[in-house]
mmCIF file with all atom_site columns, C-alpha atoms in Angstrom:
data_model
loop_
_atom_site.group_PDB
_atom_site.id
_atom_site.type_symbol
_atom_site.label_atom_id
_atom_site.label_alt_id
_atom_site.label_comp_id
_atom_site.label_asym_id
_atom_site.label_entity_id
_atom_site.label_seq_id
_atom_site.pdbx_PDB_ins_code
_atom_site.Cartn_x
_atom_site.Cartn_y
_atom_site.Cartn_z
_atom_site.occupancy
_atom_site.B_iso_or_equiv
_atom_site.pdbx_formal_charge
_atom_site.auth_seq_id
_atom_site.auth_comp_id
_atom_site.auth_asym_id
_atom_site.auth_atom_id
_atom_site.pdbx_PDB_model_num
ATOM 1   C CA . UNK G 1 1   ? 86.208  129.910 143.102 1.00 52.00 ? 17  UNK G CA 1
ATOM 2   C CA . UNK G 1 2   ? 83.551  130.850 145.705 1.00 64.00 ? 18  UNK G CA 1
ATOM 3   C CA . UNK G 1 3   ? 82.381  127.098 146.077 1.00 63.00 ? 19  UNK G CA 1
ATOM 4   C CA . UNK G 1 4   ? 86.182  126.145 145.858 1.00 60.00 ? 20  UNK G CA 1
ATOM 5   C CA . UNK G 1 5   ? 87.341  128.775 148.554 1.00 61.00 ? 21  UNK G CA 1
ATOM 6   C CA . UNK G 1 6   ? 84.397  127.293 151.096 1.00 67.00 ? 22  UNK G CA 1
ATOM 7   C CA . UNK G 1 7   ? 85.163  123.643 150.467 1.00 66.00 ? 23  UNK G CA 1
ATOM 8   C CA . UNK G 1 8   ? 88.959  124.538 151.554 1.00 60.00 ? 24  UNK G CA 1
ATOM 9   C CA . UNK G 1 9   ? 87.854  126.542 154.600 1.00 66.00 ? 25  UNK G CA 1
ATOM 10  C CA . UNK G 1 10  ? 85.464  124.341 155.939 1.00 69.00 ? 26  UNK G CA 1
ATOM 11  C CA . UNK G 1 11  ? 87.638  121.376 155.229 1.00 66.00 ? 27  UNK G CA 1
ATOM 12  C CA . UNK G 1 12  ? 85.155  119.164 153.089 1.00 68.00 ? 28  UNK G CA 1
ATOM 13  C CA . UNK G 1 13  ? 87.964  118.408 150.574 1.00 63.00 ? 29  UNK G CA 1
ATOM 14  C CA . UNK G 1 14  ? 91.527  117.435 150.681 1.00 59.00 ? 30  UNK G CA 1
ATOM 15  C CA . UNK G 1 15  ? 93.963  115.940 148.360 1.00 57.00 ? 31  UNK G CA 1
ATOM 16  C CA . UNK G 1 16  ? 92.643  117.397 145.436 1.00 56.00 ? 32  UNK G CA 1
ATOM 17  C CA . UNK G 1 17  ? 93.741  119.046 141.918 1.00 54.00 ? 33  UNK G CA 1
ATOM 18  C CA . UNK G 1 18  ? 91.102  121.195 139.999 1.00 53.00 ? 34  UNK G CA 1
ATOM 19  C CA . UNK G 1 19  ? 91.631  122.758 136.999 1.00 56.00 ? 35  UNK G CA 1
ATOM 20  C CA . UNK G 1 20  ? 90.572  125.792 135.786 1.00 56.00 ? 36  UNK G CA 1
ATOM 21  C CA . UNK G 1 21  ? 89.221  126.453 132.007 1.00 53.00 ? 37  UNK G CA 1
ATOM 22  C CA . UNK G 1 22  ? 87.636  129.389 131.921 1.00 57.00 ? 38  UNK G CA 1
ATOM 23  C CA . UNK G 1 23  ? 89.985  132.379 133.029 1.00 56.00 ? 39  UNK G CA 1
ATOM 24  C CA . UNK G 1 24  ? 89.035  136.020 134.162 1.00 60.00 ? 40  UNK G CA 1
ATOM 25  C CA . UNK G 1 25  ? 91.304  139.290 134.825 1.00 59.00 ? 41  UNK G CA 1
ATOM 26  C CA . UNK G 1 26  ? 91.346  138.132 138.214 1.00 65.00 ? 42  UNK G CA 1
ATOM 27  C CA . UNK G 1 27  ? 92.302  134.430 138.008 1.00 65.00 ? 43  UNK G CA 1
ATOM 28  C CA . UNK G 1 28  ? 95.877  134.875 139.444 1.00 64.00 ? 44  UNK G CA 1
ATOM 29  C CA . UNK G 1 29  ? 95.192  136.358 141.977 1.00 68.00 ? 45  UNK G CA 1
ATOM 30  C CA . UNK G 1 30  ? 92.588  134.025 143.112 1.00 69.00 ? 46  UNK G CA 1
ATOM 31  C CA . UNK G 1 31  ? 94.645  131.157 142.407 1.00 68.00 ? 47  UNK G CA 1
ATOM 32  C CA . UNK G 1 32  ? 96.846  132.370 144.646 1.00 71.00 ? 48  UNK G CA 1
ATOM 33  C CA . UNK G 1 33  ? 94.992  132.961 147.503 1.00 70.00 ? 49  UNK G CA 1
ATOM 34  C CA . UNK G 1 34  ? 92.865  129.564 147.051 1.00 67.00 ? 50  UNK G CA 1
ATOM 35  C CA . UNK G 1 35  ? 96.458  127.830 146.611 1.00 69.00 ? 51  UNK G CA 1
ATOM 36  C CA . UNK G 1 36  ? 97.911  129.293 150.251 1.00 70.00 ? 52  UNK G CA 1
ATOM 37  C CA . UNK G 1 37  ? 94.632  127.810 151.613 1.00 65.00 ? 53  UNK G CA 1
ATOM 38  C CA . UNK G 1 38  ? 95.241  125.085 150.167 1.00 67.00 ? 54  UNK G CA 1
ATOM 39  C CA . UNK G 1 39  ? 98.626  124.042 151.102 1.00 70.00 ? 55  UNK G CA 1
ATOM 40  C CA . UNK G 1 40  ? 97.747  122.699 154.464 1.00 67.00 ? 56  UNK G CA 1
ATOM 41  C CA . UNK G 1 41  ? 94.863  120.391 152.795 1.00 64.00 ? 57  UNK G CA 1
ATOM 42  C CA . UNK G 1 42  ? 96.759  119.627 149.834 1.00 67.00 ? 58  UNK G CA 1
ATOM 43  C CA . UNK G 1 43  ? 94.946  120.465 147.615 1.00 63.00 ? 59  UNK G CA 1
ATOM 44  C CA . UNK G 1 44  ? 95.542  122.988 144.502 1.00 63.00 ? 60  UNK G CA 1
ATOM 45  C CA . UNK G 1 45  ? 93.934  124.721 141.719 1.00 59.00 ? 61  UNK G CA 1
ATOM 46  C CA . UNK G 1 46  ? 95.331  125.750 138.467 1.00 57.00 ? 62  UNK G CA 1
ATOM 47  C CA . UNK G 1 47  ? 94.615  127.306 135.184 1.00 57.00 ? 63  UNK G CA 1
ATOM 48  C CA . UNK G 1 48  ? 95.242  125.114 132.195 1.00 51.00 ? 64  UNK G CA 1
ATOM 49  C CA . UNK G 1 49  ? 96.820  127.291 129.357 1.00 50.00 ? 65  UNK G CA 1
ATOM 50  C CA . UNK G 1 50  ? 96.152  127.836 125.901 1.00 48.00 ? 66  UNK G CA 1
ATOM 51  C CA . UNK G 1 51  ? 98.780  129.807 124.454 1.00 46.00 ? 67  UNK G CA 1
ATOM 52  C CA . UNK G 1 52  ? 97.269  129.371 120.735 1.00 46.00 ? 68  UNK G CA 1
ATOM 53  C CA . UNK G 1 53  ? 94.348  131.709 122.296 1.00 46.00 ? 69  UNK G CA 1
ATOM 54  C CA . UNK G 1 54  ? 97.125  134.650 122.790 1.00 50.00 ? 70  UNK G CA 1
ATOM 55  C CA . UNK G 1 55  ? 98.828  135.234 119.649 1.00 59.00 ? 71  UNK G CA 1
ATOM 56  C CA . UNK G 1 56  ? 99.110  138.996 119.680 1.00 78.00 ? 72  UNK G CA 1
ATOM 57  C CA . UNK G 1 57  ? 100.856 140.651 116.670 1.00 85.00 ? 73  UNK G CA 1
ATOM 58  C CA . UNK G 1 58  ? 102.495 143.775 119.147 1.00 89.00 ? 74  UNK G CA 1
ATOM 59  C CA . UNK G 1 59  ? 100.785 146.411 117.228 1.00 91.00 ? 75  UNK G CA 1
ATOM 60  C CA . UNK G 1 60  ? 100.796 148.065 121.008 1.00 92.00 ? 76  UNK G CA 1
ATOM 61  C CA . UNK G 1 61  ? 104.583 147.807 121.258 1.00 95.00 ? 77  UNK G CA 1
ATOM 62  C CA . UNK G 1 62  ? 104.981 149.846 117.539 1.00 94.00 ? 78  UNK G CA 1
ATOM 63  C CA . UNK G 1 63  ? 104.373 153.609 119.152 1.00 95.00 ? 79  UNK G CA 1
ATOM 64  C CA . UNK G 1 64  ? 107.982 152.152 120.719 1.00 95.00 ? 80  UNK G CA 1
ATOM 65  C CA . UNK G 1 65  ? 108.956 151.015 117.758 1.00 95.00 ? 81  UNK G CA 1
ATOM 66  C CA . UNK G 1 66  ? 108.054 153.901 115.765 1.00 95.00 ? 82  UNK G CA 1
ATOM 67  C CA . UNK G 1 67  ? 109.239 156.843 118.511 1.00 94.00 ? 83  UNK G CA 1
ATOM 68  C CA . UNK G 1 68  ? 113.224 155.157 118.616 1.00 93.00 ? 84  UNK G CA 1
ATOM 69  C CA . UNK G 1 69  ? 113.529 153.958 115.263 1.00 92.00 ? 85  UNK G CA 1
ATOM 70  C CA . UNK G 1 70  ? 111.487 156.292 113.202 1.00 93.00 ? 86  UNK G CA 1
ATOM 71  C CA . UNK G 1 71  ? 107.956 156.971 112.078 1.00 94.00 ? 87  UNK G CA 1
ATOM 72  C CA . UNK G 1 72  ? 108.394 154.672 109.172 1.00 95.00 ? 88  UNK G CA 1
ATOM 73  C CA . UNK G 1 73  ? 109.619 151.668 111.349 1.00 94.00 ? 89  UNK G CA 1
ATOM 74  C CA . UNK G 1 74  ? 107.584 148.809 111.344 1.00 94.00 ? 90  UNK G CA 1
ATOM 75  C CA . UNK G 1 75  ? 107.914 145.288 112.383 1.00 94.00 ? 91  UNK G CA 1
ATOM 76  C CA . UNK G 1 76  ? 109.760 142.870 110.422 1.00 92.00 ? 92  UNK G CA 1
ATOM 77  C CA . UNK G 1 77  ? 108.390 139.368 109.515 1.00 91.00 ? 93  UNK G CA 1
ATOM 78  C CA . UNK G 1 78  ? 111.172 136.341 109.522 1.00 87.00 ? 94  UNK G CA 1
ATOM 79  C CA . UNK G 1 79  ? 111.206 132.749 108.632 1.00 86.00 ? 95  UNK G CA 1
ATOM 80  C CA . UNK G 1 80  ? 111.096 130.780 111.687 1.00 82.00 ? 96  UNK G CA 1
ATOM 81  C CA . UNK G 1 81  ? 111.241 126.558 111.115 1.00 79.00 ? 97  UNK G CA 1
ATOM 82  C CA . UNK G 1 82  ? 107.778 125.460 112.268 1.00 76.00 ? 98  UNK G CA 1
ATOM 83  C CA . UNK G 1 83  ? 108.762 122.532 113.997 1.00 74.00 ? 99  UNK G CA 1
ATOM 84  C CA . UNK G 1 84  ? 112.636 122.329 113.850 1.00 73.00 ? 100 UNK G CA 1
ATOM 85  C CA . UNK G 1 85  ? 113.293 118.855 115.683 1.00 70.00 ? 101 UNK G CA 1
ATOM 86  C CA . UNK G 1 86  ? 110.786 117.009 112.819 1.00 72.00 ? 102 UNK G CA 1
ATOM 87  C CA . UNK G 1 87  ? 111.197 119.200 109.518 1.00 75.00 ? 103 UNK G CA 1
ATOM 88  C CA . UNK G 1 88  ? 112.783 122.164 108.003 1.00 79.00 ? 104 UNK G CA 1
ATOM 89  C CA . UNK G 1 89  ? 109.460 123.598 107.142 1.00 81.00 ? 105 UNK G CA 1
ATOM 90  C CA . UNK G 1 90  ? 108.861 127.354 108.128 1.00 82.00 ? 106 UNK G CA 1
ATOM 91  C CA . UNK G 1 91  ? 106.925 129.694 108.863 1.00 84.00 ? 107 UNK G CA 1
ATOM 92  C CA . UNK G 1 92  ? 106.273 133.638 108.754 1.00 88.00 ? 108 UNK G CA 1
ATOM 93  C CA . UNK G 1 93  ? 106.408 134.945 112.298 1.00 89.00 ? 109 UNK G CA 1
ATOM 94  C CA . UNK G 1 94  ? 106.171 139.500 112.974 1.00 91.00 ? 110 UNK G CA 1
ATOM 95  C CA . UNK G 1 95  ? 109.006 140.660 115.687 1.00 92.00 ? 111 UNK G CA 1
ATOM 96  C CA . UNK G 1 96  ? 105.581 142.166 116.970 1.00 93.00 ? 112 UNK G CA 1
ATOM 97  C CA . UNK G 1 97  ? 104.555 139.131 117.613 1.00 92.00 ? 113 UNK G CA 1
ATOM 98  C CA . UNK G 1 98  ? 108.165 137.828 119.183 1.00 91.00 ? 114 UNK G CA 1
ATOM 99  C CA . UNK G 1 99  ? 108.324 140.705 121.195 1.00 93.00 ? 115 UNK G CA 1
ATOM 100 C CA . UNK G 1 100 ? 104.334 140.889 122.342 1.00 93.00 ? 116 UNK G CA 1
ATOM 101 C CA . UNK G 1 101 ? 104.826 137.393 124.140 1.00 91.00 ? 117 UNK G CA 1
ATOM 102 C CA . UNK G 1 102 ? 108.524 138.025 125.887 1.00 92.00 ? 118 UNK G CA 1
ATOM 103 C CA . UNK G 1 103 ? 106.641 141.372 127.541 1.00 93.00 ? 119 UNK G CA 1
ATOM 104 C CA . UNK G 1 104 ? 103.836 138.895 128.241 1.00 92.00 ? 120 UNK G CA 1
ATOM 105 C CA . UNK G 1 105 ? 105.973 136.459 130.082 1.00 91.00 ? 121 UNK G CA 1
ATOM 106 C CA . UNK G 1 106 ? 108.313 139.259 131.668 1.00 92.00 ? 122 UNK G CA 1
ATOM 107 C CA . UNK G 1 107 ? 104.745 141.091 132.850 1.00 92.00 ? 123 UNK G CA 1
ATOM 108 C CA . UNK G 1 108 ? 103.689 137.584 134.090 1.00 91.00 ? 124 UNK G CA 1
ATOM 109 C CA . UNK G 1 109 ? 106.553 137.550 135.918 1.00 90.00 ? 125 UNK G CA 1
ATOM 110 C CA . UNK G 1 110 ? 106.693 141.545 137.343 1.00 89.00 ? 126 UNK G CA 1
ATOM 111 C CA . UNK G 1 111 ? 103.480 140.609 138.365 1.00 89.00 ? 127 UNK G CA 1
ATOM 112 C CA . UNK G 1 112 ? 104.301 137.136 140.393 1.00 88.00 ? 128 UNK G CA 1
ATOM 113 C CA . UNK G 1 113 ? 102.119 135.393 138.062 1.00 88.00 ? 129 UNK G CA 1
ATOM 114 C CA . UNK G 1 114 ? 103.319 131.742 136.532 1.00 87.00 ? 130 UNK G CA 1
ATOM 115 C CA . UNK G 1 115 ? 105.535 132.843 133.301 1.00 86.00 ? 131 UNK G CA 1
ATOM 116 C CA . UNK G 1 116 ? 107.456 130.449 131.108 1.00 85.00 ? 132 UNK G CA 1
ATOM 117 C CA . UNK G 1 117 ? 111.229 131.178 129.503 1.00 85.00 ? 133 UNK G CA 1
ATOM 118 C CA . UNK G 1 118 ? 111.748 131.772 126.005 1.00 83.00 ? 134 UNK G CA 1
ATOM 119 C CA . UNK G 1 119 ? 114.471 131.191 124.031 1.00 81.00 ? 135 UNK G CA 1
ATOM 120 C CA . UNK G 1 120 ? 114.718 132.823 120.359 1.00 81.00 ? 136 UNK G CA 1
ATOM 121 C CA . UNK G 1 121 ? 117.041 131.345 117.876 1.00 77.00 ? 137 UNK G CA 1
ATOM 122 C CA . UNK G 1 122 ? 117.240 133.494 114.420 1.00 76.00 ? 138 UNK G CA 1
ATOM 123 C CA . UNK G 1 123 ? 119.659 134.077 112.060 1.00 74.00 ? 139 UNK G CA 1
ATOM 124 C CA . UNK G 1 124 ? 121.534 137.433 111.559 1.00 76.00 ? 140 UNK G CA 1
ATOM 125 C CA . UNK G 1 125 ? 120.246 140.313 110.615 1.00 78.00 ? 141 UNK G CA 1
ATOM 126 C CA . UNK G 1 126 ? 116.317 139.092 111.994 1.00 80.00 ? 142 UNK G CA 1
ATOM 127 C CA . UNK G 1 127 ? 116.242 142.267 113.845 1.00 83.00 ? 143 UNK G CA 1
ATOM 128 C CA . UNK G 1 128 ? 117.006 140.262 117.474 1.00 84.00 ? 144 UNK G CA 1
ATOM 129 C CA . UNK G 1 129 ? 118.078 143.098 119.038 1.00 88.00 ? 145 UNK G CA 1
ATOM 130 C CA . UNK G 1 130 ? 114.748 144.279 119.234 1.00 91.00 ? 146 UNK G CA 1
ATOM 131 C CA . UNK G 1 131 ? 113.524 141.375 120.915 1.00 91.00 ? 147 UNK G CA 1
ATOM 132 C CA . UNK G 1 132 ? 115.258 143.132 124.185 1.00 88.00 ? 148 UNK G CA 1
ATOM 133 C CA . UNK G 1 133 ? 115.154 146.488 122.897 1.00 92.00 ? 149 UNK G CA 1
ATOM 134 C CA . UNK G 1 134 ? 111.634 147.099 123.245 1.00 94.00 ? 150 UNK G CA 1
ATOM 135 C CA . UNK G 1 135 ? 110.487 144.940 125.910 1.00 94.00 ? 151 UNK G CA 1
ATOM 136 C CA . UNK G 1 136 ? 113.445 146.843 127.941 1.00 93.00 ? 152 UNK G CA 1
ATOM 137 C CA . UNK G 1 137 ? 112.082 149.939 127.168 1.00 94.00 ? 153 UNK G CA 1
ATOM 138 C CA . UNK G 1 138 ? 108.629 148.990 127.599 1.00 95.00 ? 154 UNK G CA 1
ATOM 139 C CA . UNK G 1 139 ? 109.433 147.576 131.289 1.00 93.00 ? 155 UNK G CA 1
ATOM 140 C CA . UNK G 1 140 ? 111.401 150.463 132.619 1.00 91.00 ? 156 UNK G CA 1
ATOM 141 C CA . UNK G 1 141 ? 109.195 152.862 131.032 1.00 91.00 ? 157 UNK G CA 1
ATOM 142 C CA . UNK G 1 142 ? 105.720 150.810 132.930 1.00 92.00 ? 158 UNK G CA 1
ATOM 143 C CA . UNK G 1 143 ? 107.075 149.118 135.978 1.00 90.00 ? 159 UNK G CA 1
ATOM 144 C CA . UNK G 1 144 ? 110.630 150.987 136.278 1.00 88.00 ? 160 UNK G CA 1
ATOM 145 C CA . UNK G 1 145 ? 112.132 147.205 135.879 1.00 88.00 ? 161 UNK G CA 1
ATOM 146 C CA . UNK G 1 146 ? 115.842 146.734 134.723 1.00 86.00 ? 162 UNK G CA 1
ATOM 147 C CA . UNK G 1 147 ? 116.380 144.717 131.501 1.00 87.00 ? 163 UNK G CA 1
ATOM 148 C CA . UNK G 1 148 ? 119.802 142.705 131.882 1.00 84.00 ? 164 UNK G CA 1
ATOM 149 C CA . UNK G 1 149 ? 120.976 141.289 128.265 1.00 83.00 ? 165 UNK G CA 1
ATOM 150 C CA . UNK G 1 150 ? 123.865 139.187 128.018 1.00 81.00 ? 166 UNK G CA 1
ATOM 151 C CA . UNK G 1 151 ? 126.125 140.010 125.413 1.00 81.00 ? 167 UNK G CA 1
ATOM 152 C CA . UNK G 1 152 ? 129.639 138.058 124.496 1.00 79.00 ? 168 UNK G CA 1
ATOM 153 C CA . UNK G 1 153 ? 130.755 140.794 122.122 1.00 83.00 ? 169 UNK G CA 1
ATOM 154 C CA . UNK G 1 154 ? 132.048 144.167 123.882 1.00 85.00 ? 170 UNK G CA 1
ATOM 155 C CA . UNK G 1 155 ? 131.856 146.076 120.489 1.00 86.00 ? 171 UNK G CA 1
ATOM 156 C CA . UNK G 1 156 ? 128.405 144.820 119.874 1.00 86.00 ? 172 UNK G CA 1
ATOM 157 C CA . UNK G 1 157 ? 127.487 146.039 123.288 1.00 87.00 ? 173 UNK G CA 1
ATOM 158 C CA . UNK G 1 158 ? 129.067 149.588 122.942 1.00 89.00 ? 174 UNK G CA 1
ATOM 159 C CA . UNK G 1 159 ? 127.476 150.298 119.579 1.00 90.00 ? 175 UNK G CA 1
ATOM 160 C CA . UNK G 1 160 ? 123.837 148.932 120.591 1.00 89.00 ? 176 UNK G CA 1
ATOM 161 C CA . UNK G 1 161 ? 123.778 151.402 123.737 1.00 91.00 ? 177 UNK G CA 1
ATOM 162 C CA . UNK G 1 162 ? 125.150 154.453 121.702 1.00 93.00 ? 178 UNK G CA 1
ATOM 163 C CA . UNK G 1 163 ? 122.528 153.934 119.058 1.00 91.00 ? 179 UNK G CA 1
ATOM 164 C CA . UNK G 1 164 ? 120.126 153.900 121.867 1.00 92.00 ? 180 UNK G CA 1
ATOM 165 C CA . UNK G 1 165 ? 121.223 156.822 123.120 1.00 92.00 ? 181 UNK G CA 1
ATOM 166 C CA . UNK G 1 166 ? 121.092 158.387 119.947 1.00 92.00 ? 182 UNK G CA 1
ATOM 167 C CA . UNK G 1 167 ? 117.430 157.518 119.971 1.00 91.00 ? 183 UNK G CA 1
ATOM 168 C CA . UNK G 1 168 ? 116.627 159.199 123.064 1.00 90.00 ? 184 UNK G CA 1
ATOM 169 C CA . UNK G 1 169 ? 117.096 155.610 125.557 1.00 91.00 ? 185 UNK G CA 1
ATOM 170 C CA . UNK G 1 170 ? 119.125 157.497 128.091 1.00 87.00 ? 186 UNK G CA 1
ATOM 171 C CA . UNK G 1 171 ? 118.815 154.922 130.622 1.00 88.00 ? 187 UNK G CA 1
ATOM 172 C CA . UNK G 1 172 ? 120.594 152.414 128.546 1.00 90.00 ? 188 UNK G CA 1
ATOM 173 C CA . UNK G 1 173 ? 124.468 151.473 129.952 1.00 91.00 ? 189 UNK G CA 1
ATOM 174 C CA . UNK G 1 174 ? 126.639 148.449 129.746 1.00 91.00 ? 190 UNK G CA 1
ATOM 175 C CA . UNK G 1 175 ? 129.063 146.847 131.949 1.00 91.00 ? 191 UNK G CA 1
ATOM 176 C CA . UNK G 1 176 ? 132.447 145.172 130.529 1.00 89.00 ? 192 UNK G CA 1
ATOM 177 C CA . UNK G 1 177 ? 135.923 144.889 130.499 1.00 89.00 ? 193 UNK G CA 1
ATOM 178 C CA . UNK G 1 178 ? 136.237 147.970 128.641 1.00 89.00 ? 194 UNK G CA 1
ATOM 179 C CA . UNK G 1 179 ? 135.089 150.542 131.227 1.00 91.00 ? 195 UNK G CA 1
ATOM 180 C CA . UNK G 1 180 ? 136.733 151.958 134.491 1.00 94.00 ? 196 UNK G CA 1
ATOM 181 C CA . UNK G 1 181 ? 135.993 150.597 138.093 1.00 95.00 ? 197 UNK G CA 1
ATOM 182 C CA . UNK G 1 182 ? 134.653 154.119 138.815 1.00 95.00 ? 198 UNK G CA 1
ATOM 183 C CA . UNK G 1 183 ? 132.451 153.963 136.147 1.00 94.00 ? 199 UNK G CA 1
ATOM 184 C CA . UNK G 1 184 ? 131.252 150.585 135.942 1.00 93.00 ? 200 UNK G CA 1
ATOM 185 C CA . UNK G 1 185 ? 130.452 151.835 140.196 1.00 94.00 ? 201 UNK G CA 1
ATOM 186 C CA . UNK G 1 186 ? 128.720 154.482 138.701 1.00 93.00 ? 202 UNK G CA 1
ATOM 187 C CA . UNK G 1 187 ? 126.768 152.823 136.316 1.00 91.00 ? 203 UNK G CA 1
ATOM 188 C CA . UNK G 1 188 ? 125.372 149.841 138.871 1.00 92.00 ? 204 UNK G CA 1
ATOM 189 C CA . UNK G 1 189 ? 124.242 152.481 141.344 1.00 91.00 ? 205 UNK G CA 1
ATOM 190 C CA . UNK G 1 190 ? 122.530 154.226 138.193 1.00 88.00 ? 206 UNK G CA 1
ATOM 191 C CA . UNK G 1 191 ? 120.960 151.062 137.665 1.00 86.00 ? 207 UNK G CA 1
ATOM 192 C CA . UNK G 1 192 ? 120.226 150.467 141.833 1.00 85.00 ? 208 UNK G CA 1
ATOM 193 C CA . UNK G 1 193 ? 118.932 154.499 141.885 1.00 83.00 ? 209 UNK G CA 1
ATOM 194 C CA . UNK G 1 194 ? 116.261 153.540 138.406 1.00 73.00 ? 210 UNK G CA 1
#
């Protein structure tokens, strides 16, 4: 980055793409600032990304897990189809591991780093709700974020907050069609007030 960052300030390279392999705790960042320099000389730098190198299993995420849900609680593992446009092969895949990368990405993103969507598809009773669950508690509880799901089913939404009140997630509120103006006024400025 050094030699990169000098090139760019003393204007010996333009029009230019490098790419990044090897990655440290500070790479972001640096990218970043190399990037703004580099916007005037065209010129940019990125980090290519392995995702196979960050399979996590969200063992981290299970004192969450465990505290709401009960010291016996542990991560389910589901059948997922491997590759679901080409076969109906499958393949074993831990919540943990579900929920480790959507905190990644939603970190990524809290941070202003580059993150990438996911979409989850699974069939009832996979234990989805955690997939929001946790990572909503996890983000509130670490960077005071809000965690906005979007539920079609009003009784769905009612009974998923009430259980996690019942766990101890006071924080958790809805908004629908079933709830007063004043209250759904003073739920958003709960939500504006953290």
């Amino acid at each position: 980055f050094d030699l990169v960052n000098h090139q760019l300030q003393s204007g010996q390279i333009r029009d230019a793409r490098y790419i990044v392999t090897e990655h440290s705790s500070t790479l972001y960042n640096e990218l970043k600032i190399i990037n703004r320099l580099g916007e005037f000389l065209k010129v940019e730098v990125y980090a290519e990304r392995n995702e196979k190198k960050h399979i996590n299993d969200g063992k981290e995420f299970l004192p969450i897990l465990k505290k709401h849900w009960g010291e016996q609680a542990e991560f389910r593992k589901n059948l997922f189809y491997k590759e679901p446009e080409v076969s109906s092969a499958t393949i074993e895949i831990s919540q943990g591991e579900i929920i480790a990368d959507i905190i990644r990405q939603c970190v990524r993103g809290v941070e202003e780093q580059e993150f990438s969507d996911l979409i989850v598809t699974a069939p009832t009773g996979a234990g989805k709700s955690l997939f929001f669950q946790i990572p909503g508690i996890y983000l509130y509880q670490r960077y005071q974020s809000v965690t906005i799901v979007i539920c079609p089913l009003v009784a769905l939404m009612v009974d998923q907050v009430k259980e996690l009140h019942e766990k101890g997630v006071g924080y958790a509120t809805f908004i629908n069609s079933s709830i007063t103006f004043e209250e759904r006024k003073e739920r958003l400025e709960g939500i504006k007030s953290g």
